[in-house]
Short mmCIF file of C-alpha atoms and ligand atoms in Angstrom, two decimals:
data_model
loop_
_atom_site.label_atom_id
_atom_site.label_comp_id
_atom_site.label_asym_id
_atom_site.label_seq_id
_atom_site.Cartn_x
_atom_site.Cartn_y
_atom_site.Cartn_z
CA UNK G 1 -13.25 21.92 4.50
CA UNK G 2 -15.20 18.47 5.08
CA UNK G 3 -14.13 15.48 4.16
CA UNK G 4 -15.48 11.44 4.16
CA UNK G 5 -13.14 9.87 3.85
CA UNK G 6 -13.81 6.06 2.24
CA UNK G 7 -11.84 3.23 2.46
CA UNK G 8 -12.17 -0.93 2.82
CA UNK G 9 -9.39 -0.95 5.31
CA UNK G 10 -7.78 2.06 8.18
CA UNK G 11 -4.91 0.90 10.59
CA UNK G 12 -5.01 0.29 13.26
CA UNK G 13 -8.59 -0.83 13.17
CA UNK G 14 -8.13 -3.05 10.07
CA UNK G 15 -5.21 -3.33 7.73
CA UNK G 16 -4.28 -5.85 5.08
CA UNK G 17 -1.79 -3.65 3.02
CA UNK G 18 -0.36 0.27 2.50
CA UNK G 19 -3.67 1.43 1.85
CA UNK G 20 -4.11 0.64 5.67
CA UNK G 21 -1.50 2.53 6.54
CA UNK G 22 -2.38 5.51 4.73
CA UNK G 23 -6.17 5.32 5.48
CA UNK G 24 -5.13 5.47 9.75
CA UNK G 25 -2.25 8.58 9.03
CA UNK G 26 -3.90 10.53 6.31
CA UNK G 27 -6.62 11.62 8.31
CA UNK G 28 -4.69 12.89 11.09
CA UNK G 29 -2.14 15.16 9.20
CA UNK G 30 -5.14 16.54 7.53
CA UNK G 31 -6.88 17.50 10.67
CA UNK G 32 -4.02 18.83 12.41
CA UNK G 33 -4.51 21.48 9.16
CA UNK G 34 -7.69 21.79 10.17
CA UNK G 35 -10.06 19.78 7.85
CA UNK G 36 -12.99 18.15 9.44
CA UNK G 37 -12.17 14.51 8.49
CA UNK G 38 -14.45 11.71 8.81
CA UNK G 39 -14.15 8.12 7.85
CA UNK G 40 -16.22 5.18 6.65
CA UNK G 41 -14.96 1.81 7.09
CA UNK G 42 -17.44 -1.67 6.12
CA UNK G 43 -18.08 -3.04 9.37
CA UNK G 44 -16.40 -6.23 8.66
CA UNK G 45 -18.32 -8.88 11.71
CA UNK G 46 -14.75 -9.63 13.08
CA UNK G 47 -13.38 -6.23 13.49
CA UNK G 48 -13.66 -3.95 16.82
CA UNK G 49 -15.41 -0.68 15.80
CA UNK G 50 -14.21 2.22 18.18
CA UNK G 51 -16.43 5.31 16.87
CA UNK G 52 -13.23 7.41 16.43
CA UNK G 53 -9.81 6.50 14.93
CA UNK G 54 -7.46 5.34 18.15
CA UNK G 55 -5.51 8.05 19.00
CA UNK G 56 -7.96 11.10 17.50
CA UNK G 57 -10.83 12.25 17.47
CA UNK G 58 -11.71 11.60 14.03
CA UNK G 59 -15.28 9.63 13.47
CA UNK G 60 -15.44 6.58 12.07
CA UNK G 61 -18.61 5.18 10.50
CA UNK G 62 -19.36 1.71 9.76
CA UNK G 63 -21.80 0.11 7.36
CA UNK G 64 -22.90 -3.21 7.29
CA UNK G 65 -26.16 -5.19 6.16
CA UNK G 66 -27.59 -9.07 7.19
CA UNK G 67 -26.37 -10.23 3.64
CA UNK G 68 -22.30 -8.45 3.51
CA UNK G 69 -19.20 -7.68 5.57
CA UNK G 70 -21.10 -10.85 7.77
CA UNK G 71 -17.95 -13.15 7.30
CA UNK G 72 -15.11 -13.81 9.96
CA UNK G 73 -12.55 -13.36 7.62
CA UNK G 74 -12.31 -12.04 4.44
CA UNK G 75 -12.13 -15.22 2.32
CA UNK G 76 -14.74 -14.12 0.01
CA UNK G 77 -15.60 -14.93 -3.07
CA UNK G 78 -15.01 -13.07 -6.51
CA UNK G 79 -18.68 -12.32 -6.79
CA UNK G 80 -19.67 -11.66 -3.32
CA UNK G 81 -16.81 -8.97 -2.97
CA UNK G 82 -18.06 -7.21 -5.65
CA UNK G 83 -21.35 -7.18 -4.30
CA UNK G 84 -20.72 -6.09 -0.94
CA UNK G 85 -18.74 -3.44 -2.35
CA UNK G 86 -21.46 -1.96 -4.96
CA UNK G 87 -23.77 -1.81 -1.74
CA UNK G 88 -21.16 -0.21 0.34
CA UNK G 89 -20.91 2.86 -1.76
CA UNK G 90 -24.89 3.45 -2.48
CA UNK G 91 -24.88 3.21 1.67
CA UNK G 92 -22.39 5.67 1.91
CA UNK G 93 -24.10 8.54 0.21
CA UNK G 94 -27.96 6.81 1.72
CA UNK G 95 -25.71 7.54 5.23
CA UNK G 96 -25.12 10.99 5.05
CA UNK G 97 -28.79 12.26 5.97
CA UNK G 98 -28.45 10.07 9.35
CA UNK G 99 -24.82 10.92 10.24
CA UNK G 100 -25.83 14.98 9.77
CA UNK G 101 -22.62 15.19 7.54
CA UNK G 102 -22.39 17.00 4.26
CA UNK G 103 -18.92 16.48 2.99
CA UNK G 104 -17.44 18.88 0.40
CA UNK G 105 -14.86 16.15 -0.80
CA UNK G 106 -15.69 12.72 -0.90
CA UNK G 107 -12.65 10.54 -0.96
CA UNK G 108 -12.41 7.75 -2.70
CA UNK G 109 -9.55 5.02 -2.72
CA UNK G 110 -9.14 2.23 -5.30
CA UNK G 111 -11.65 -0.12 -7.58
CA UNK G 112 -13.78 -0.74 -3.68
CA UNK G 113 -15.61 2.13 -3.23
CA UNK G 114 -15.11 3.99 -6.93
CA UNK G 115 -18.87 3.28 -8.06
CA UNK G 116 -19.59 6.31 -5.47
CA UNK G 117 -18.73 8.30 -7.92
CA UNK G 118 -21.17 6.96 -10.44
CA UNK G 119 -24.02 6.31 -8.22
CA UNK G 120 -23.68 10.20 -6.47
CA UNK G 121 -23.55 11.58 -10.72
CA UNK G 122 -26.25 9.34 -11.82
CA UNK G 123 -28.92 9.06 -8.47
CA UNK G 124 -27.90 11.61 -6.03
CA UNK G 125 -26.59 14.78 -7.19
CA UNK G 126 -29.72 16.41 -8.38
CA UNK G 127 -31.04 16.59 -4.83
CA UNK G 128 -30.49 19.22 -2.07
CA UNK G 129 -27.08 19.09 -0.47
CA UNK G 130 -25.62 16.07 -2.28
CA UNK G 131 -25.74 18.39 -5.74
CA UNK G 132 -22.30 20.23 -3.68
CA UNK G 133 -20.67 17.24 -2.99
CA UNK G 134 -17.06 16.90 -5.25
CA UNK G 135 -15.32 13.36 -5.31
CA UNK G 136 -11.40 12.72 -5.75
CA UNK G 137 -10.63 9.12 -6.66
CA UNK G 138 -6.99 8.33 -5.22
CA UNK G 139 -5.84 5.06 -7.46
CA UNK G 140 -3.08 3.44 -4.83
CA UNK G 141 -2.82 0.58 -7.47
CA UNK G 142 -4.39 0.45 -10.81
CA UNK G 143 -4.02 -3.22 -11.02
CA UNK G 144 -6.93 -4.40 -9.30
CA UNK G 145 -10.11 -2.50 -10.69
CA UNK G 146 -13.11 -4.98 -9.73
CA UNK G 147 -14.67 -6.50 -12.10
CA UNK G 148 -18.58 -7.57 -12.13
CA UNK G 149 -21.37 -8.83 -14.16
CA UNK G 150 -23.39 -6.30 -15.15
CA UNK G 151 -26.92 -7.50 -13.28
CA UNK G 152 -25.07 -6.13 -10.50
CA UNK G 153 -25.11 -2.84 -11.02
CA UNK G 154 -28.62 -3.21 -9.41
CA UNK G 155 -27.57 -3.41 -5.87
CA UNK G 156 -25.86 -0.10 -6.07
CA UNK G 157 -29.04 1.68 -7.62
CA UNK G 158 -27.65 1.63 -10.77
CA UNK G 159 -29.37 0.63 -14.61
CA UNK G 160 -27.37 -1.23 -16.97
CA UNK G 161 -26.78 1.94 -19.33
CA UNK G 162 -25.49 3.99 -16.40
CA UNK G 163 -22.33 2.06 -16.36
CA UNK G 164 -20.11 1.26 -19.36
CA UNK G 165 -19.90 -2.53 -20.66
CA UNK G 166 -16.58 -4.09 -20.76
CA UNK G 167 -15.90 -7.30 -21.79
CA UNK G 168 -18.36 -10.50 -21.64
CA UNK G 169 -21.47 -8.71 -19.89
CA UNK G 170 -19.60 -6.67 -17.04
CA UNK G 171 -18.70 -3.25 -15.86
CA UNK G 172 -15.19 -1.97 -14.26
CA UNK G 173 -15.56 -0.86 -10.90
CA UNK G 174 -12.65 1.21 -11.22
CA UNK G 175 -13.08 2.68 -14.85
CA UNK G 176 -16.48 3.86 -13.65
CA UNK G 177 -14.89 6.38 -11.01
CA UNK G 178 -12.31 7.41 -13.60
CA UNK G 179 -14.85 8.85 -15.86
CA UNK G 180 -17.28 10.23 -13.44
CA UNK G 181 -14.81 11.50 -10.56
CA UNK G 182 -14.20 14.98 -10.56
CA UNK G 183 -10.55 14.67 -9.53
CA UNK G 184 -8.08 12.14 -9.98
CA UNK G 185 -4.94 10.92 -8.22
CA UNK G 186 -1.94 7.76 -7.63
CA UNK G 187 0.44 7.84 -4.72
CA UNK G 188 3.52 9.08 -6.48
CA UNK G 189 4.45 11.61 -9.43
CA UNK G 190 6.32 8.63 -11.87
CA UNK G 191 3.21 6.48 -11.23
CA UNK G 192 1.02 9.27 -12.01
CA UNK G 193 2.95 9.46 -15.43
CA UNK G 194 3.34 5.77 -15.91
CA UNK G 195 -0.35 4.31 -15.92
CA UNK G 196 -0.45 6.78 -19.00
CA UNK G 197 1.47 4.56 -21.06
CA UNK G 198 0.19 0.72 -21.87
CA UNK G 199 2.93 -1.01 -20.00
CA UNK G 200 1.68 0.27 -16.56
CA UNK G 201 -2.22 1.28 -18.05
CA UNK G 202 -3.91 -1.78 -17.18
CA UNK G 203 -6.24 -1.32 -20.44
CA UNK G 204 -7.17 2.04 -18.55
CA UNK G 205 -4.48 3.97 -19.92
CA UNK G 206 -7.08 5.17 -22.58
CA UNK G 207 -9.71 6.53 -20.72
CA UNK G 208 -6.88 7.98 -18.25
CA UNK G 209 -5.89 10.00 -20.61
CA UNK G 210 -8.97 11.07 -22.10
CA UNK G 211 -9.48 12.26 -18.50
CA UNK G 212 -9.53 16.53 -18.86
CA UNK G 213 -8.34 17.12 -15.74
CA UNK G 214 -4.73 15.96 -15.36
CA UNK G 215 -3.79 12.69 -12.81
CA UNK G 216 -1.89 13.74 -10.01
CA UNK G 217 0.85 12.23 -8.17
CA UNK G 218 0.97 12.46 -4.50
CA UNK G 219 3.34 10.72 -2.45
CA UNK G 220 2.54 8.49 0.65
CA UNK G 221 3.24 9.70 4.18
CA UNK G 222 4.43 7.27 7.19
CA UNK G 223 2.94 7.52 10.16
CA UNK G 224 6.59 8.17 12.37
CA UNK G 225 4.45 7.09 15.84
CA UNK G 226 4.14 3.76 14.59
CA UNK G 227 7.51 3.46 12.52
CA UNK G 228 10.31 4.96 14.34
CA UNK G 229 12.79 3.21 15.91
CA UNK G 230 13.70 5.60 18.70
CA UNK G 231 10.04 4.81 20.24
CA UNK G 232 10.70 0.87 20.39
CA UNK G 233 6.97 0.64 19.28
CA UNK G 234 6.76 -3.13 19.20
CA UNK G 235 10.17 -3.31 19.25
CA UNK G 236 12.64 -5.33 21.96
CA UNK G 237 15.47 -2.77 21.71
CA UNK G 238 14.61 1.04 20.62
CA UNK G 239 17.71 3.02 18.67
CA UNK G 240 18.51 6.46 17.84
CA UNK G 241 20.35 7.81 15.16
CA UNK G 242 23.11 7.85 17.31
CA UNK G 243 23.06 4.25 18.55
CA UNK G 244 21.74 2.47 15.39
CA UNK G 245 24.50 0.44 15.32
CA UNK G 246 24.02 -1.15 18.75
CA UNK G 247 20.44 -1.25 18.45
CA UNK G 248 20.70 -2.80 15.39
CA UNK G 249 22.71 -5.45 16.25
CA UNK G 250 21.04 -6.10 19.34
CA UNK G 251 17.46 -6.77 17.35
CA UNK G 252 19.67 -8.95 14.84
CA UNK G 253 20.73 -11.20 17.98
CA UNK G 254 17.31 -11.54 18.68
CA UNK G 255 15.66 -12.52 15.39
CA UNK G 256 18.28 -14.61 14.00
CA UNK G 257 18.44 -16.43 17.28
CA UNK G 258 14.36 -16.41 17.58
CA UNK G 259 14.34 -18.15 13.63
CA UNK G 260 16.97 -20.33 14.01
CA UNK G 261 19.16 -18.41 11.74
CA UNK G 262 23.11 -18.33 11.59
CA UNK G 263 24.44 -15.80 13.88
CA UNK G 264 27.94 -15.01 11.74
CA UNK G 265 27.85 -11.49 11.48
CA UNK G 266 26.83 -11.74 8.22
CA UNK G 267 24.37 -9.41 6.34
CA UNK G 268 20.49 -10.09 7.23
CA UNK G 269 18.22 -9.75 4.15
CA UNK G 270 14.65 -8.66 5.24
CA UNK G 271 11.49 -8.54 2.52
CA UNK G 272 8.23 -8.25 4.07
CA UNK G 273 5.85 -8.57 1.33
CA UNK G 274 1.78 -9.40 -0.43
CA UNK G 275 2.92 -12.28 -1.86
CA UNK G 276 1.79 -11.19 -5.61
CA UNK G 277 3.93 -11.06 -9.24
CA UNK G 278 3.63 -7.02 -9.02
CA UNK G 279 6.29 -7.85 -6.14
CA UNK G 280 9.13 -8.98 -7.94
CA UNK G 281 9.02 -12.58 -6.88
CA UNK G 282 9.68 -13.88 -9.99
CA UNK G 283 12.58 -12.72 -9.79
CA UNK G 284 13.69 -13.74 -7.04
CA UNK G 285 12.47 -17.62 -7.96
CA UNK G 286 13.78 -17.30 -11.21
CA UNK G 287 16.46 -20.46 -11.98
CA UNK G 288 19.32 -19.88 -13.67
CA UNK G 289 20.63 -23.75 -14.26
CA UNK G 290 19.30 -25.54 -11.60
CA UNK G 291 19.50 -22.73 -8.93
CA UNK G 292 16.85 -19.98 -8.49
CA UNK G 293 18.31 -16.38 -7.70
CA UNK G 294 17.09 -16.64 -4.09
CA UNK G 295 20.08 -19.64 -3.73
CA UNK G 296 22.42 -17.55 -5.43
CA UNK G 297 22.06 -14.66 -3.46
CA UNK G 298 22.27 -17.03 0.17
CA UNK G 299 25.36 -18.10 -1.68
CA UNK G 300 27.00 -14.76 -1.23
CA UNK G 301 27.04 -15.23 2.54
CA UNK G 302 23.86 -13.56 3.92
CA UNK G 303 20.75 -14.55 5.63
CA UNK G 304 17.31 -14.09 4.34
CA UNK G 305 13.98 -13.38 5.99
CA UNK G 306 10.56 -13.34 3.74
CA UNK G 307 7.59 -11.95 5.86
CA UNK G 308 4.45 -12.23 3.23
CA UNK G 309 0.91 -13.83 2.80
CA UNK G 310 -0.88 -14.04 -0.38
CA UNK G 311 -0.50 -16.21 -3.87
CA UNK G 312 -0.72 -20.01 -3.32
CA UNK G 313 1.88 -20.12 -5.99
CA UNK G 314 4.34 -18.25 -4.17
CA UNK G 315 3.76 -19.69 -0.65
CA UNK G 316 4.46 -23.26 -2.13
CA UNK G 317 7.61 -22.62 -4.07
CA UNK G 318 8.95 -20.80 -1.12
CA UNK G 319 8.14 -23.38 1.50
CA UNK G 320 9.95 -25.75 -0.58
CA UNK G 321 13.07 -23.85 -0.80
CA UNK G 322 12.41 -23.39 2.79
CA UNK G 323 12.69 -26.87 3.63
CA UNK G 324 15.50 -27.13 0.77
CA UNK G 325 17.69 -24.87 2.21
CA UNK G 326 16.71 -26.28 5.90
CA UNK G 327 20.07 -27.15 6.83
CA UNK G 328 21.85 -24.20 5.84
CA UNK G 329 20.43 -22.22 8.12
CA UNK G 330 20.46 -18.93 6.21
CA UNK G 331 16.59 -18.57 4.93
CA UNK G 332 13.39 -18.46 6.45
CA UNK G 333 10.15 -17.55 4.95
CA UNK G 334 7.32 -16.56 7.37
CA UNK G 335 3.96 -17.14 5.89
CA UNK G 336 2.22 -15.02 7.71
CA UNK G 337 0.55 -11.15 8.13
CA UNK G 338 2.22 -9.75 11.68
CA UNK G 339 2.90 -6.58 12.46
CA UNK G 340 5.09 -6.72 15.52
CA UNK G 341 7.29 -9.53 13.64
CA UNK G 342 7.23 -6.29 10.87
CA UNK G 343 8.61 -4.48 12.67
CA UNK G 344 11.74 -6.47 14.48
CA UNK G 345 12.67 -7.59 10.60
CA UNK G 346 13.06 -3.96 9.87
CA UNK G 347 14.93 -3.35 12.88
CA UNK G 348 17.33 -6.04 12.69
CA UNK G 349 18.00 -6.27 8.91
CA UNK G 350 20.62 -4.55 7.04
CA UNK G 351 19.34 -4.00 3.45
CA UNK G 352 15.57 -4.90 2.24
CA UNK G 353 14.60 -6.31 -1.00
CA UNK G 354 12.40 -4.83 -3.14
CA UNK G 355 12.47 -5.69 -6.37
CA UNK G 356 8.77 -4.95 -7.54
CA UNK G 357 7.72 -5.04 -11.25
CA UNK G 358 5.80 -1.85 -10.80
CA UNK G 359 4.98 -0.35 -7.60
CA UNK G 360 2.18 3.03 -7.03
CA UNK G 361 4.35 4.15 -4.12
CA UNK G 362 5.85 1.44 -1.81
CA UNK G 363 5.74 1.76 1.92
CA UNK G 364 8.22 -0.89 2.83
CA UNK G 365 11.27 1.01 1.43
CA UNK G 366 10.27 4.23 3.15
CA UNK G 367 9.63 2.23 6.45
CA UNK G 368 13.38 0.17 6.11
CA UNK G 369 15.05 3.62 5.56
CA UNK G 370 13.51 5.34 8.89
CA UNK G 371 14.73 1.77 10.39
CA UNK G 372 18.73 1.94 9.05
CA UNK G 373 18.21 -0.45 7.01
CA UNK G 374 18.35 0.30 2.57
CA UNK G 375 16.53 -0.51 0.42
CA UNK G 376 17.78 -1.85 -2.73
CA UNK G 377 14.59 -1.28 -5.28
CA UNK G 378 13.47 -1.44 -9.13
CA UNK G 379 13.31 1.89 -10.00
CA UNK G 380 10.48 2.35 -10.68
CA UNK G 381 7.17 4.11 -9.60
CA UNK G 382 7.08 5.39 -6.29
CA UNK G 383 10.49 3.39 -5.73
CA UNK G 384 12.01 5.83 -7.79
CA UNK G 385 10.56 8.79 -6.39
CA UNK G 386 11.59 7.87 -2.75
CA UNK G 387 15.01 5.97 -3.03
CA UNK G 388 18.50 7.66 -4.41
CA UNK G 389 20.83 5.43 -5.41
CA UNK G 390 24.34 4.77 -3.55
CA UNK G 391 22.66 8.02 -1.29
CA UNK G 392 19.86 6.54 0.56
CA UNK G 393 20.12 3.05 -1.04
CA UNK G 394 20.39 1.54 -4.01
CA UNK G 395 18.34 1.04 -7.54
CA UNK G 396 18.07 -1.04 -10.90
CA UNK G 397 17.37 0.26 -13.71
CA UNK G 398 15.93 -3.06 -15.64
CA UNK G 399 13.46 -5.68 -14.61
CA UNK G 400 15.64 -8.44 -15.11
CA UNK G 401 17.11 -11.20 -12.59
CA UNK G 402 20.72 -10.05 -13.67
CA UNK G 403 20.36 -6.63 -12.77
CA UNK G 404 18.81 -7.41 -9.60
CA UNK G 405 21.59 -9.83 -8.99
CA UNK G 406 24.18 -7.35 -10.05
CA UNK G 407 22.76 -4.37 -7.91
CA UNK G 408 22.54 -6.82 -5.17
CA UNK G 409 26.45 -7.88 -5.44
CA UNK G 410 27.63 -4.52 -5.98
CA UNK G 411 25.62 -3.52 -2.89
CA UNK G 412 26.74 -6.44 -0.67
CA UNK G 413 30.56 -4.88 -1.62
CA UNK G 414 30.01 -2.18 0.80
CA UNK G 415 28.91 -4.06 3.58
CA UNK G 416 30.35 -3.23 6.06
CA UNK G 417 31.98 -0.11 5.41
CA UNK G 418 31.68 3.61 6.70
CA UNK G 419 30.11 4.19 3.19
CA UNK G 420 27.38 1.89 3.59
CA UNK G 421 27.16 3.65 7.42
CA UNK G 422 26.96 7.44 6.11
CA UNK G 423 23.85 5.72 3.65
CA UNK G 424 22.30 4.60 6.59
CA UNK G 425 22.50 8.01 8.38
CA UNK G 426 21.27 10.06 5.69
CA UNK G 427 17.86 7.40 5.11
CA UNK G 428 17.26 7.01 8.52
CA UNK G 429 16.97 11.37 8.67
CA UNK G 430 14.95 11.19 5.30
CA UNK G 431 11.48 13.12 6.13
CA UNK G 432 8.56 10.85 4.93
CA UNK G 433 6.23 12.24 7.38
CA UNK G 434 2.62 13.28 5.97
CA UNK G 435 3.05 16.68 6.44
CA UNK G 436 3.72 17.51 3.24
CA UNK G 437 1.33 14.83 0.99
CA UNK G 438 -1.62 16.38 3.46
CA UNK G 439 -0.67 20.00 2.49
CA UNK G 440 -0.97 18.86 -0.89
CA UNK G 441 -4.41 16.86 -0.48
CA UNK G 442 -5.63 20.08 1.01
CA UNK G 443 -4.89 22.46 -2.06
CA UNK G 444 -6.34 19.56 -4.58
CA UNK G 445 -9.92 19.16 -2.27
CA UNK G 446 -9.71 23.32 -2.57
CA UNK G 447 -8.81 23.02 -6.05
CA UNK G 448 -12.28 20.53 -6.90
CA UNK G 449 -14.73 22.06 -4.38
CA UNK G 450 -13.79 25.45 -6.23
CA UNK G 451 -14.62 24.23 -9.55
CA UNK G 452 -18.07 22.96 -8.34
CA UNK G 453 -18.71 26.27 -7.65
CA UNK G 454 -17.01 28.31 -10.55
CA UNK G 455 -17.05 25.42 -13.23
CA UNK G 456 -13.08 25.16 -13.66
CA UNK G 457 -10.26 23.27 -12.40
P1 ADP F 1 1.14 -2.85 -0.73
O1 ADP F 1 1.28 -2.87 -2.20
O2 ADP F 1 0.93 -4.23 -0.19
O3 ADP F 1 0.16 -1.86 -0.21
P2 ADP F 1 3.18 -1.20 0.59
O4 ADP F 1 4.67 -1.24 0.51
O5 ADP F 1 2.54 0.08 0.14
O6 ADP F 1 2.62 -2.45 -0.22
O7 ADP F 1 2.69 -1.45 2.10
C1 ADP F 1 2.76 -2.68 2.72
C2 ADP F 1 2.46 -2.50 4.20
O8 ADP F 1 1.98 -3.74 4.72
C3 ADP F 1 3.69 -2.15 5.03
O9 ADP F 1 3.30 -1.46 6.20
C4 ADP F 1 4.23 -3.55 5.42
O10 ADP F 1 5.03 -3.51 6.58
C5 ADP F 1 2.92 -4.28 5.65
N1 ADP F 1 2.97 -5.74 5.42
C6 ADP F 1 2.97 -6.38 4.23
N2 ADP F 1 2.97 -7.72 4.41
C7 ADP F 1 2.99 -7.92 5.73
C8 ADP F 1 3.01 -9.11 6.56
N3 ADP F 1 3.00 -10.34 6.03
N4 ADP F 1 3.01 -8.94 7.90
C9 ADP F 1 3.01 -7.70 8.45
N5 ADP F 1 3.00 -6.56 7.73
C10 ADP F 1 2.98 -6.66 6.39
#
């Protein structure tokens, strides 16, 4: 089995979010079942490009052109993501004569590199090898689906009746690889059912539906060599499950004394986070009188760490609490995207927030369990999928500040206890390694290539 794999972003070589992480451990799990497993990355300017993913010996490709990816960051602009984006996947499929690779899956993830889909159906598949070629579209978050005036759909090869009109003059980046992939799947079996219905849809939910070949729901892996205690990766103490306690408290010492934080033995709060309303902030700013729920919950007598880039909004209401709350020394609220500082937060805190609206899958509440530390979640999505309540951590059922706040309080009752210690055993020997998810990535590529040839799925 061949596979490209495409993606705008593969840890460790670039990462802004889970997709990251699954685009850098993915690969591997599949190749240790013996798929041939390539990549293609954009060749962003300020990125280094090693030709195979560190660690492997899976190939990477990179694309770039004088006009896109030319940028040292990735402050772009609405219109010139989308464009670099539409000629990203024509180049893809252009690439494959050069790179001497004929894929029998091409792997598509999210609204960046969907059009692949549509451009392979409507200007490649007629010819030669790329007429064998099967795509799977992998939606890790329906919410974003790129959105672009239709005079674009030049760059990528495409005429203006080759794509479907939404509103105002533009085409859906994302809709377009619905309809024309072959396969489709999200990153857990509850999301798979939810962006069926219009609360979690997105305005897709239609054409989801109308899909004939049903959405599948495959759960994210984590990559155990980068997020596992016992190896101390990036990490000033390691721990085992035997000596989480120790270890624990020696990375508490650490952080709380490296942020200034109160050192009373009292329970540390960690959320490391996109700043973005799918996240639950809300929530957590929401005032109830004059105090927002974040105050409310310091007022229970536990410190609070907030790791998390993103929505201007977000960073400015929690800098002011920040400096609000200064003298209490009980909150801090990092605004900023670091991976080592990741991982010390998950080693040192004792329960982690996540209180997202909706959530595909959710990586942070898989990586807190392997760490000791539980996850109290909406349940919902992938949250649901991966978290048991009172067993591995604990769950709301409602999206409302009280029954965060209540979940919260009830939680904070069994700190510290031998209760809340067994829960910390049992998610810290939870098994969220890819082996599984790759197994079944394997029998779905099988599953498409096979109907290419025999015509059903
Ligand atoms: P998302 O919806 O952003 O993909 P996930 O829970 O699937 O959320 O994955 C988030 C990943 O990004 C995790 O590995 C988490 O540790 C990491 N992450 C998020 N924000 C930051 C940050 N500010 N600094 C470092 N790592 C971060």
């Amino acid at each position: 089995m061949k596979v490209l794999l495409a993606t705008y972003e593969a840890t460790p070589i670039y990462k802004v979010g889970g997709l990251g992480d699954v685009a850098g451990s993915l690969p591997q799990a599949l190749k240790k079942l013996g798929v041939d497993i390539r990549l293609v990355l954009p060749g962003y300017k300020f990125i280094k490009k090693p030709p195979f993913l560190p660690g492997s010996e899976i190939p990477v490709y990179y694309l770039s052109h004088p006009k896109y990816f030319q940028k040292e960051h990735l402050d772009l602009t609405e219109k010139e993501s989308r464009e670099q984006f539409i000629w990203f996947s024509r180049q893809i499929l252009e690439s494959l004569p050069s790179w001497d690779f004929w894929p029998d899956v091409i792997h598509l993830n999210d609204w960046h590199t969907a059009l692949v889909t549509t451009i392979l159906k409507n200007n490649f598949s007629q010819n030669g090898q790329y007429a064998n070629i099967s795509t799977l579209l992998t939606i890790h978050n329906l919410a974003y689906q790129g959105i672009a005036d239709l005079k674009m759909a030049k760059i990528g090869g495409l005429t203006k009746t080759q794509v479907h009109p939404v509103d105002r003059g533009c085409f859906n980046f994302l809709k377009e690889g619905i309809i024309s992939a072959d396969a489709l799947n999200t990153v857990s079996p509850t999301y798979a059912l939810q962006v069926l219905t219009s609360e979690f849809g997105n305005g897709l939910e239609k054409i989801l539906n109308k899909k004939p070949v049903k959405i599948v729901g495959i759960l994210n892996g984590v990559d155990y060599q980068i997020w596992d205690p016992r190896r101390g990766h990036n990490l000033p103490y390691s721990y085992n499950l035997a000596a989480w306690r120790e270890g624990k408290k020696k990375n508490k010492a650490i952080l709380e004394k490296r942020l200034n934080l109160k050192p009373e033995n009292r329970p540390l709060l960690g959320i490391i986070t996109r700043l973005s309303e799918q996240k639950g902030l809300d929530l957590l700013l929401a005032k109830n009188g004059k105090q927002s729920l974040l105050e409310e919950i310091l007022d229970l007598g536990c410190n609070l760490v907030i790791l998390g880039e993103g929505e201007k909004t977000y960073v400015q209401k929690l800098s002011l609490l920040e400096g609000k709350l200064a003298k209490r020394q009980n909150f801090r609220f990092l605004n900023l995207f670091d991976d080592k500082l990741a991982h010390l937060i998950y080693a040192a805190s004792d329960l982690f927030l996540m209180p997202s609206r909706f959530e595909p899958c959710g990586l942070v509440q898989l990586i807190a369990m392997r760490y000791g530390s539980l996850p109290l979640v909406h349940r919902t999505g992938g949250l649901a999928d991966t978290v048991r309540d009172r067993i591995t951590g604990f769950s709301f059922k409602r999206y409302n500040r009280q029954d965060f706040f209540r979940c919260l309080k009830s939680a904070l009752n069994f700190y510290p206890s031998k209760r809340w210690e067994k829960m910390v055993e049992k998610g810290m020997e939870a098994d969220f390694s890819w082996g599984k998810s790759a197994r079944q990535y394997l029998r779905l590529y099988k599953k498409i290539t096979r109907s290419k040839k025999y015509g059903k799925m």
